[in-house]
Short mmCIF file of C-alpha atoms in Angstrom, two decimals:
data_model
loop_
_atom_site.label_atom_id
_atom_site.label_comp_id
_atom_site.label_asym_id
_atom_site.label_seq_id
_atom_site.Cartn_x
_atom_site.Cartn_y
_atom_site.Cartn_z
CA MET A 100 30.47 -15.83 -22.17
CA GLN A 101 29.69 -14.49 -18.71
CA PRO A 102 26.46 -16.00 -17.45
CA MET A 103 23.55 -13.66 -16.69
CA ILE A 104 22.03 -15.43 -13.70
CA VAL A 105 23.82 -17.94 -11.51
CA LEU A 106 22.34 -19.84 -8.58
CA GLU A 107 24.79 -21.95 -6.59
CA ASP A 108 23.59 -24.40 -3.95
CA VAL A 109 20.72 -22.19 -2.83
CA ASP A 110 19.07 -23.27 0.41
CA LYS A 111 15.95 -21.73 1.84
CA TRP A 112 13.94 -22.62 4.91
CA TYR A 113 10.56 -21.44 6.08
CA GLY A 114 10.92 -21.46 9.83
CA SER A 115 13.47 -23.87 11.20
CA ASN A 116 12.18 -27.21 9.95
CA PHE A 117 10.67 -26.74 6.49
CA GLN A 118 13.22 -26.53 3.72
CA VAL A 119 11.64 -25.10 0.53
CA LEU A 120 14.79 -25.03 -1.56
CA LYS A 121 17.43 -27.72 -1.31
CA SER A 122 20.80 -26.89 -2.76
CA CYS A 123 19.38 -25.53 -6.02
CA SER A 124 21.84 -24.63 -8.74
CA LEU A 125 21.28 -23.33 -12.21
CA THR A 126 22.78 -20.95 -14.72
CA VAL A 127 21.12 -18.73 -17.30
CA SER A 128 23.22 -17.32 -20.12
CA PRO A 129 22.49 -13.99 -21.81
CA GLY A 130 19.67 -14.34 -24.33
CA GLU A 131 18.64 -17.70 -22.97
CA VAL A 132 15.04 -18.64 -22.16
CA VAL A 133 14.80 -21.09 -19.28
CA VAL A 134 11.43 -22.57 -18.37
CA ILE A 135 11.01 -23.86 -14.82
CA CYS A 136 8.25 -26.36 -14.27
CA GLY A 137 7.19 -28.81 -11.65
CA PRO A 138 4.25 -29.75 -9.44
CA SER A 139 2.77 -27.15 -7.13
CA GLY A 140 4.71 -26.84 -3.93
CA SER A 141 7.93 -27.81 -5.66
CA GLY A 142 9.52 -24.45 -4.84
CA LYS A 143 9.69 -23.00 -8.35
CA SER A 144 7.91 -19.72 -7.52
CA THR A 145 10.04 -19.33 -4.42
CA LEU A 146 13.17 -19.97 -6.43
CA ILE A 147 12.42 -17.28 -9.00
CA LYS A 148 11.63 -14.75 -6.25
CA CYS A 149 15.06 -15.38 -4.78
CA VAL A 150 16.72 -14.24 -7.99
CA ASN A 151 15.83 -10.57 -7.39
CA GLY A 152 15.94 -10.88 -3.62
CA LEU A 153 12.18 -10.70 -3.01
CA GLU A 154 12.71 -13.83 -0.94
CA PRO A 155 15.80 -14.10 1.22
CA VAL A 156 17.85 -17.31 1.16
CA GLN A 157 19.72 -18.95 4.00
CA GLY A 158 22.44 -20.67 2.05
CA GLY A 159 24.23 -20.58 -1.28
CA ARG A 160 24.99 -17.77 -3.64
CA ILE A 161 22.99 -15.92 -6.32
CA THR A 162 24.50 -13.49 -8.80
CA VAL A 163 22.93 -11.48 -11.59
CA LYS A 164 25.52 -10.32 -14.12
CA ASP A 165 28.21 -8.98 -11.79
CA MET A 166 25.88 -8.14 -8.89
CA GLU A 167 25.65 -10.47 -5.93
CA VAL A 168 22.08 -10.86 -4.68
CA THR A 169 22.95 -12.83 -1.58
CA GLY A 170 25.31 -11.75 1.14
CA GLY A 171 23.35 -8.89 2.65
CA ARG A 172 25.52 -6.05 1.37
CA THR A 173 23.69 -5.66 -1.92
CA ASP A 174 21.75 -2.58 -2.92
CA LEU A 175 18.64 -4.65 -3.66
CA PRO A 176 16.52 -1.78 -5.06
CA LYS A 177 19.30 -1.03 -7.56
CA LEU A 178 19.60 -4.68 -8.54
CA ARG A 179 15.84 -5.01 -8.96
CA SER A 180 15.69 -1.94 -11.19
CA HIS A 181 17.78 -3.97 -13.67
CA VAL A 182 15.80 -7.21 -13.41
CA GLY A 183 12.15 -7.13 -14.44
CA MET A 184 9.54 -9.33 -12.84
CA VAL A 185 6.03 -10.32 -13.90
CA PHE A 186 3.70 -11.89 -11.35
CA GLN A 187 0.92 -14.44 -11.43
CA HIS A 188 -1.68 -11.92 -10.28
CA PHE A 189 -0.29 -9.00 -12.38
CA ASP A 190 -0.16 -6.74 -9.30
CA LEU A 191 -0.64 -3.53 -11.24
CA PHE A 192 -0.99 -0.48 -9.02
CA PRO A 193 -4.79 -0.10 -8.85
CA HIS A 194 -4.74 3.61 -7.99
CA MET A 195 -2.79 4.53 -11.10
CA THR A 196 -3.72 4.61 -14.77
CA VAL A 197 -1.97 2.33 -17.24
CA THR A 198 0.41 5.13 -18.19
CA GLU A 199 1.15 5.99 -14.57
CA ASN A 200 1.82 2.32 -13.81
CA ILE A 201 4.45 2.20 -16.53
CA CYS A 202 5.90 5.67 -15.79
CA ILE A 203 6.34 5.51 -12.02
CA GLY A 204 9.43 3.31 -12.02
CA GLN A 205 11.01 5.25 -14.86
CA THR A 206 10.58 8.63 -13.19
CA ARG A 207 11.04 7.73 -9.51
CA VAL A 208 13.62 4.97 -9.78
CA LEU A 209 15.51 5.68 -13.00
CA GLY A 210 15.12 9.46 -12.78
CA ARG A 211 13.80 9.90 -16.31
CA SER A 212 11.80 13.02 -17.12
CA GLN A 213 8.03 12.73 -17.33
CA ALA A 214 8.11 13.41 -21.08
CA GLU A 215 10.79 10.80 -21.68
CA ALA A 216 8.89 8.25 -19.56
CA GLU A 217 5.64 8.91 -21.38
CA ALA A 218 7.25 8.56 -24.78
CA LYS A 219 8.77 5.24 -23.72
CA THR A 220 5.40 4.17 -22.30
CA ALA A 221 3.59 4.94 -25.55
CA ALA A 222 6.10 2.84 -27.47
CA LEU A 223 5.76 -0.05 -25.02
CA LEU A 224 1.95 0.06 -25.14
CA GLU A 225 2.18 -0.22 -28.90
CA ARG A 226 4.51 -3.19 -28.53
CA VAL A 227 2.16 -5.11 -26.21
CA GLY A 228 -0.88 -4.15 -28.29
CA MET A 229 -2.45 -1.91 -25.67
CA SER A 230 -2.19 1.53 -27.26
CA GLY A 231 -5.83 2.45 -26.83
CA HIS A 232 -5.80 1.88 -23.09
CA ALA A 233 -3.25 4.41 -21.88
CA HIS A 234 -5.62 6.31 -19.58
CA LYS A 235 -7.61 3.42 -18.20
CA TYR A 236 -7.31 2.04 -14.69
CA PRO A 237 -6.36 -1.62 -14.15
CA ILE A 238 -9.88 -2.49 -12.96
CA GLN A 239 -11.18 -1.57 -16.42
CA LEU A 240 -8.97 -4.16 -18.13
CA SER A 241 -9.26 -7.91 -18.59
CA GLY A 242 -6.71 -10.21 -16.97
CA GLY A 243 -4.82 -10.70 -20.22
CA GLN A 244 -4.67 -6.96 -20.79
CA GLN A 245 -3.48 -6.34 -17.23
CA GLN A 246 -0.72 -8.87 -17.64
CA ARG A 247 0.44 -7.26 -20.87
CA ILE A 248 0.59 -3.93 -19.02
CA ALA A 249 2.58 -5.63 -16.26
CA ILE A 250 5.05 -6.84 -18.89
CA ALA A 251 5.28 -3.30 -20.28
CA ARG A 252 5.88 -1.99 -16.75
CA ALA A 253 8.79 -4.39 -16.37
CA LEU A 254 10.18 -3.58 -19.83
CA ALA A 255 10.05 0.16 -19.13
CA MET A 256 13.02 -0.27 -16.81
CA ASP A 257 15.15 -1.61 -19.70
CA PRO A 258 15.86 -4.81 -17.80
CA ILE A 259 18.86 -7.03 -18.50
CA ALA A 260 16.69 -10.07 -17.70
CA LEU A 261 13.02 -10.81 -17.08
CA LEU A 262 11.56 -13.14 -14.46
CA PHE A 263 8.07 -14.54 -15.01
CA ASP A 264 6.28 -16.16 -12.08
CA GLU A 265 3.41 -18.21 -13.55
CA PRO A 266 2.32 -15.32 -15.79
CA THR A 267 -0.68 -17.11 -17.27
CA SER A 268 -1.93 -19.24 -14.35
CA ALA A 269 -4.50 -16.69 -13.21
CA LEU A 270 -5.87 -16.06 -16.70
CA ASP A 271 -9.00 -17.33 -18.38
CA PRO A 272 -8.01 -19.78 -21.14
CA GLU A 273 -8.95 -17.43 -23.99
CA MET A 274 -6.55 -14.79 -22.68
CA ILE A 275 -3.49 -16.95 -22.27
CA ASN A 276 -2.31 -16.63 -25.84
CA GLU A 277 -2.31 -12.84 -26.00
CA VAL A 278 0.18 -12.87 -23.10
CA LEU A 279 2.24 -15.76 -24.44
CA ASP A 280 2.48 -14.03 -27.83
CA VAL A 281 4.13 -11.03 -26.19
CA MET A 282 6.52 -13.33 -24.34
CA VAL A 283 7.40 -15.25 -27.51
CA GLU A 284 8.23 -11.94 -29.21
CA LEU A 285 10.50 -10.99 -26.30
CA ALA A 286 12.25 -14.33 -26.46
CA LYS A 287 12.83 -13.94 -30.20
CA GLU A 288 14.33 -10.51 -29.63
CA GLY A 289 16.92 -12.10 -27.39
CA MET A 290 15.64 -11.17 -23.94
CA THR A 291 17.10 -13.27 -21.15
CA MET A 292 14.12 -14.92 -19.47
CA MET A 293 13.41 -17.21 -16.55
CA VAL A 294 9.83 -18.42 -16.77
CA VAL A 295 7.94 -20.44 -14.20
CA THR A 296 5.02 -21.90 -16.13
CA HIS A 297 2.93 -24.93 -16.88
CA GLU A 298 2.54 -23.84 -20.51
CA MET A 299 4.47 -26.62 -22.18
CA GLY A 300 3.48 -25.33 -25.61
CA PHE A 301 5.35 -22.13 -24.79
CA ALA A 302 8.31 -24.14 -23.50
CA ARG A 303 8.43 -26.15 -26.70
CA LYS A 304 8.26 -23.06 -28.86
CA VAL A 305 10.80 -20.77 -27.25
CA ALA A 306 12.63 -22.36 -24.32
CA ASP A 307 16.30 -23.16 -24.65
CA ARG A 308 16.30 -25.25 -21.51
CA VAL A 309 13.72 -26.75 -19.20
CA VAL A 310 14.36 -27.05 -15.49
CA PHE A 311 12.17 -29.53 -13.64
CA MET A 312 11.76 -29.05 -9.91
CA ASP A 313 10.18 -31.29 -7.30
CA GLY A 314 10.27 -31.20 -3.52
CA GLY A 315 12.53 -28.13 -3.45
CA GLU A 316 15.19 -29.70 -5.65
CA VAL A 317 16.29 -29.12 -9.21
CA VAL A 318 15.62 -32.62 -10.45
CA GLU A 319 16.41 -32.07 -14.08
CA ASP A 320 18.02 -29.32 -16.15
CA SER A 321 18.01 -30.26 -19.83
CA PRO A 322 17.87 -28.73 -23.28
CA LYS A 323 14.24 -28.42 -24.33
CA ASP A 324 14.23 -31.16 -26.94
CA ALA A 325 15.94 -33.66 -24.67
CA PHE A 326 13.52 -32.87 -21.87
CA PHE A 327 10.39 -33.43 -23.91
CA ALA A 328 11.74 -36.41 -25.87
CA SER A 329 13.11 -38.38 -22.96
CA PRO A 330 13.00 -36.97 -19.44
CA LYS A 331 15.79 -38.46 -17.35
CA SER A 332 13.87 -38.78 -14.09
CA GLN A 333 10.74 -40.77 -13.35
CA ARG A 334 9.33 -37.74 -11.50
CA ALA A 335 9.52 -35.63 -14.65
CA VAL A 336 7.93 -38.42 -16.68
CA ASP A 337 5.03 -38.56 -14.21
CA PHE A 338 4.67 -34.81 -14.19
CA LEU A 339 4.62 -34.53 -17.99
CA SER A 340 2.13 -37.36 -18.33
CA LYS A 341 -0.19 -35.54 -15.92
CA ILE A 342 -0.12 -32.15 -17.54
CA LEU A 343 -0.02 -33.38 -21.13
CA ALA A 344 -2.76 -35.97 -20.64
CA HIS A 345 -5.46 -34.01 -22.44
CA MET B 222 -42.35 30.94 31.63
CA LYS B 223 -39.78 32.92 29.74
CA GLY B 224 -40.39 31.54 26.25
CA TRP B 225 -38.07 31.68 23.24
CA ASN B 226 -36.28 34.97 22.60
CA TRP B 227 -35.64 35.41 18.83
CA ASP B 228 -33.76 38.67 19.23
CA GLY B 229 -31.44 37.11 21.78
CA PHE B 230 -30.96 34.08 19.54
CA PHE B 231 -29.95 36.15 16.49
CA ASP B 232 -27.78 38.37 18.67
CA TYR B 233 -25.79 35.41 19.89
CA LEU B 234 -25.74 33.80 16.44
CA THR B 235 -23.54 36.67 15.23
CA ASN B 236 -21.81 37.33 18.53
CA THR B 237 -18.04 37.79 18.06
CA TYR B 238 -17.25 36.19 21.40
CA MET B 239 -19.12 33.04 20.30
CA LEU B 240 -17.60 33.10 16.81
CA GLU B 241 -14.16 33.31 18.36
CA GLY B 242 -15.06 30.33 20.52
CA ALA B 243 -15.99 28.40 17.38
CA ALA B 244 -12.68 29.45 15.83
CA VAL B 245 -10.84 28.10 18.88
CA THR B 246 -12.75 24.81 18.56
CA LEU B 247 -11.80 24.63 14.89
CA GLY B 248 -8.18 25.48 15.66
CA LEU B 249 -7.97 22.84 18.37
CA THR B 250 -9.44 20.26 15.99
CA ILE B 251 -7.02 21.09 13.19
CA ALA B 252 -4.04 21.03 15.55
CA ALA B 253 -5.11 17.84 17.32
CA MET B 254 -5.86 16.03 14.07
CA SER B 255 -2.69 17.02 12.23
CA LEU B 256 -0.36 16.35 15.16
CA GLY B 257 -2.37 13.24 16.03
CA LEU B 258 -2.06 11.98 12.46
CA VAL B 259 1.72 12.35 12.46
CA ALA B 260 2.03 10.74 15.90
CA GLY B 261 -0.53 8.11 14.88
CA CYS B 262 1.61 7.15 11.85
CA VAL B 263 4.62 6.74 14.13
CA VAL B 264 2.65 4.61 16.59
CA ALA B 265 1.18 2.51 13.74
CA LEU B 266 4.62 1.87 12.21
CA MET B 267 5.99 1.00 15.66
CA ARG B 268 3.08 -1.36 16.20
CA MET B 269 3.75 -3.09 12.86
CA SER B 270 7.51 -3.17 13.31
CA PRO B 271 9.24 -6.55 13.59
CA PHE B 272 11.04 -5.32 16.73
CA ARG B 273 9.19 -6.63 19.76
CA VAL B 274 10.19 -3.72 22.00
CA LEU B 275 8.75 -1.12 19.63
CA SER B 276 5.52 -2.98 18.98
CA SER B 277 5.05 -3.62 22.71
CA ILE B 278 5.50 0.06 23.56
CA ALA B 279 2.97 0.99 20.86
CA TYR B 280 0.54 -1.62 22.07
CA PHE B 281 0.85 -0.44 25.68
CA TYR B 282 0.33 3.16 24.62
CA THR B 283 -2.88 2.53 22.66
CA TRP B 284 -4.15 0.24 25.42
CA LEU B 285 -3.59 2.89 28.06
CA ILE B 286 -4.99 5.86 26.16
CA ARG B 287 -7.98 4.10 24.61
CA GLY B 288 -8.83 2.49 27.91
CA THR B 289 -9.25 5.72 29.86
CA PRO B 290 -11.64 8.66 29.33
CA LEU B 291 -10.26 11.86 27.82
CA LEU B 292 -11.96 13.76 30.64
CA VAL B 293 -9.90 11.88 33.23
CA GLN B 294 -6.70 12.34 31.21
CA LEU B 295 -7.27 16.09 30.90
CA ILE B 296 -7.84 16.47 34.63
CA ILE B 297 -4.72 14.41 35.38
CA ILE B 298 -2.64 16.53 33.01
CA TYR B 299 -3.97 19.92 34.10
CA THR B 300 -4.93 19.47 37.73
CA GLY B 301 -3.00 16.38 38.81
CA LEU B 302 0.49 16.74 37.38
CA PRO B 303 1.24 20.11 39.08
CA GLN B 304 1.32 18.06 42.29
CA LEU B 305 4.53 16.54 40.89
CA GLY B 306 5.80 19.94 39.82
CA ILE B 307 4.85 19.44 36.15
CA LYS B 308 2.80 22.40 35.02
CA PHE B 309 1.09 22.94 31.69
CA SER B 310 -1.09 25.86 30.66
CA VAL B 311 -4.74 25.26 29.78
CA LEU B 312 -3.97 25.32 26.06
CA GLU B 313 -0.96 23.02 26.45
CA SER B 314 -2.93 20.55 28.57
CA THR B 315 -5.81 20.56 26.08
CA LEU B 316 -3.52 19.98 23.11
CA ILE B 317 -1.55 17.24 24.85
CA GLY B 318 -4.75 15.46 25.88
CA LEU B 319 -6.34 15.70 22.44
CA VAL B 320 -3.19 14.73 20.53
CA ILE B 321 -2.33 11.67 22.62
CA ASN B 322 -5.94 10.53 22.21
CA GLU B 323 -6.14 11.07 18.47
CA ALA B 324 -2.73 9.42 18.02
CA ALA B 325 -3.95 6.31 19.82
CA TYR B 326 -7.18 5.99 17.86
CA LEU B 327 -5.72 7.04 14.52
CA SER B 328 -2.80 4.61 14.83
CA GLU B 329 -5.27 1.73 14.82
CA ILE B 330 -7.06 3.15 11.78
CA ILE B 331 -3.77 3.65 9.96
CA ARG B 332 -2.58 0.16 10.85
CA ALA B 333 -5.78 -1.34 9.45
CA GLY B 334 -5.35 0.70 6.27
CA ILE B 335 -1.76 -0.34 5.69
CA SER B 336 -2.53 -4.00 6.42
CA SER B 337 -5.34 -3.92 3.87
CA VAL B 338 -2.94 -3.34 0.95
CA PRO B 339 -2.17 -6.77 -0.60
CA LYS B 340 1.34 -8.20 -0.31
CA GLY B 341 1.54 -8.35 -4.09
CA GLN B 342 1.75 -4.55 -4.17
CA THR B 343 4.84 -4.64 -2.00
CA ASN B 344 6.48 -7.19 -4.29
CA ALA B 345 5.49 -5.25 -7.41
CA ALA B 346 6.89 -2.00 -6.00
CA ARG B 347 10.13 -3.65 -4.92
CA ALA B 348 10.44 -5.50 -8.23
CA ILE B 349 10.73 -2.22 -10.18
CA GLY B 350 13.48 -1.12 -7.82
CA MET B 351 11.64 1.11 -5.39
CA THR B 352 13.24 1.68 -2.01
CA GLU B 353 11.11 0.98 1.07
CA ILE B 354 10.36 4.70 1.44
CA GLN B 355 9.34 5.08 -2.22
CA LYS B 356 7.18 1.99 -1.92
CA MET B 357 5.43 3.46 1.11
CA ARG B 358 4.99 6.89 -0.45
CA TYR B 359 3.86 6.03 -3.97
CA ILE B 360 2.28 2.60 -3.66
CA ILE B 361 1.19 1.65 -0.14
CA ALA B 362 0.15 5.00 1.37
CA PRO B 363 -2.20 6.09 -1.45
CA GLN B 364 -3.94 2.73 -1.38
CA ALA B 365 -4.11 2.67 2.41
CA ALA B 366 -5.51 6.21 2.32
CA ARG B 367 -8.60 5.00 0.49
CA ILE B 368 -9.34 2.66 3.40
CA ILE B 369 -8.29 5.17 6.06
CA ILE B 370 -10.25 8.25 4.90
CA PRO B 371 -13.79 7.21 5.96
CA PRO B 372 -12.89 6.31 9.58
CA LEU B 373 -10.44 9.23 9.66
CA GLY B 374 -13.28 11.55 8.65
CA ASN B 375 -15.29 10.11 11.49
CA SER B 376 -12.45 11.01 13.81
CA VAL B 377 -12.35 14.59 12.58
CA ASN B 378 -16.09 14.87 13.14
CA GLY B 379 -15.69 13.35 16.58
CA CYS B 380 -12.75 15.58 17.45
CA LEU B 381 -14.73 18.75 16.57
CA LYS B 382 -17.21 17.77 19.27
CA THR B 383 -14.75 16.20 21.72
CA THR B 384 -12.89 19.51 22.09
CA SER B 385 -15.87 20.61 24.19
CA ILE B 386 -14.61 18.34 26.98
CA ALA B 387 -11.69 20.76 27.42
CA SER B 388 -14.19 23.26 28.79
CA VAL B 389 -13.90 21.47 32.15
CA ILE B 390 -10.32 22.64 32.51
CA SER B 391 -11.49 26.13 31.50
CA MET B 392 -10.27 26.00 27.90
CA GLU B 393 -12.10 28.88 26.24
CA GLU B 394 -13.56 27.01 23.30
CA LEU B 395 -17.12 27.16 22.01
CA LEU B 396 -18.87 25.36 24.88
CA ARG B 397 -17.00 27.22 27.61
CA ARG B 398 -17.86 30.55 26.02
CA THR B 399 -21.50 29.52 25.71
CA GLN B 400 -21.57 28.81 29.43
CA VAL B 401 -19.88 32.13 30.22
CA LEU B 402 -22.54 34.03 28.27
CA ILE B 403 -25.31 32.11 29.98
CA GLN B 404 -24.12 33.54 33.29
CA GLU B 405 -24.88 37.03 31.92
CA LYS B 406 -28.44 36.83 30.62
CA PHE B 407 -29.59 33.29 31.39
CA MET B 408 -30.78 32.61 27.84
CA VAL B 409 -29.91 28.95 28.25
CA LEU B 410 -31.83 27.44 25.35
CA GLU B 411 -31.00 30.19 22.85
CA LEU B 412 -27.28 30.00 23.58
CA PHE B 413 -27.04 26.22 23.52
CA VAL B 414 -28.98 26.12 20.25
CA VAL B 415 -26.53 28.64 18.81
CA ALA B 416 -23.60 26.51 20.01
CA ALA B 417 -25.22 23.39 18.56
CA LEU B 418 -25.70 25.18 15.21
CA TYR B 419 -22.03 26.20 15.16
CA TYR B 420 -20.96 22.60 15.73
CA LEU B 421 -23.42 21.48 13.07
CA VAL B 422 -22.04 23.93 10.50
CA MET B 423 -18.48 22.82 11.18
CA THR B 424 -19.26 19.09 10.98
CA THR B 425 -21.33 19.64 7.81
CA VAL B 426 -18.56 21.55 6.07
CA TRP B 427 -16.13 18.79 7.04
CA ASP B 428 -18.55 16.24 5.60
CA LEU B 429 -18.37 17.95 2.22
CA ILE B 430 -14.58 18.15 2.36
CA GLN B 431 -14.35 14.49 3.31
CA ARG B 432 -16.45 13.43 0.35
CA ARG B 433 -14.09 15.21 -2.03
CA ILE B 434 -11.08 13.53 -0.44
CA GLU B 435 -12.78 10.14 -0.69
CA ARG B 436 -13.45 10.72 -4.38
CA HIS B 437 -9.79 11.56 -4.94
CA PHE B 438 -8.46 8.41 -3.29
CA GLY B 439 -11.22 6.27 -4.76
CA ARG B 440 -10.01 6.73 -8.31
CA GLY B 441 -9.17 3.43 -9.93
CA TYR B 442 -11.69 1.50 -7.85
CA ASP B 443 -15.02 2.41 -9.38
CA ILE B 444 -15.33 1.56 -13.05
CA LYS B 445 -18.37 3.75 -13.65
CA ALA B 446 -16.92 6.83 -12.01
CA ASP B 447 -13.62 6.40 -13.82
CA THR B 448 -15.28 5.94 -17.19
CA ALA B 449 -17.34 9.05 -16.57
CA THR B 450 -14.33 11.24 -15.81
CA GLN B 451 -12.62 10.05 -18.96
CA ARG B 452 -15.25 11.39 -21.29
#
């Protein structure tokens, strides 16, 4: 089967002497859920932002389906319209209502009619459990609610894959589950997902593979069960013992 | 002592010559602000551009214009440049002077507004596939506008009054016409009070307009106001 996302020997520098990503390679197959974890500063958020070209890379090759992200000749807006992304701080458009947030990409980027976009939006709001909030502004919503809207905004583009960059790190503990529940549903429906997260419970439940990063390198790339049962590297053992201590 | 002449005051309050002067002031303000806004956007984008040459030119321009008085600039344009064979009419000189000034000041306001929009908004707009132009138009500009409107409104208010400086190069706006009428009947106080009232009416009307614009761009930022409009 043709892989959905392929990263081959990706190098990235900030400036000329700090290398954030060191020859990172990984492959995500269609329908697969890959969780990326690692200590802060390990380069995992940078890595996921390279997948849709939000961060440029200096070496290596990234492809999504049959589109090449790297190389400079790519129509990045077109590529991004096929790959959804959800951010740590939600980044909803504050000057737009919930409905407008979810419609704008559909109408302006995909060229759907307003009616079509609104119908799709209503269905998505239902799906993320936010039907009653269609006409509210982001400021009127809790963090968990905003993040569910952000997921709906990404889904509205009918993405072939979804990228999550620490989607629950900025949330109060009691709101984490409402977001994870939506993500678990997506995973069950067969959405291809790359998820940067510290939520090991989520990883256990739905991940197919766990990628462990440290110091800009992919240290470990294992099936979920193998990763949790017996991490191959000492660095992963240390990391797991720290975050699972409580 | 002459005292205050009510009849003269009311005469001038409805004087067509004065009203036309006020209309010229208003016209100059509208022209200077709209052209200045367009030019100001260009200067702001140049200033923020990653190309050193462009940002340096923009920086030099704002430094030069903001560092010299409009009065001096107007005299250079209208009275000085003909010495080099470059001639502009009174209206042209006035417009050039006002526009290059507004562009310089507005570019700084616009730059501040654009910089105030968080980086996350850029990423979010790009992530749903927006082009750079769409991102600017639908995401960045409306949010920057909220920050820009209050100081921009200040500029409009200031511009309404600054146009009076053009009277020194004989631009027939409100102040110049006031002075012309004073030469006829010497009702100095009455005429200047009338002129002041005209300026006051124009700035007050603008104030009301500005508040409406602020409300429009403020949507999504004030929970109470937004909840109220939903009912």
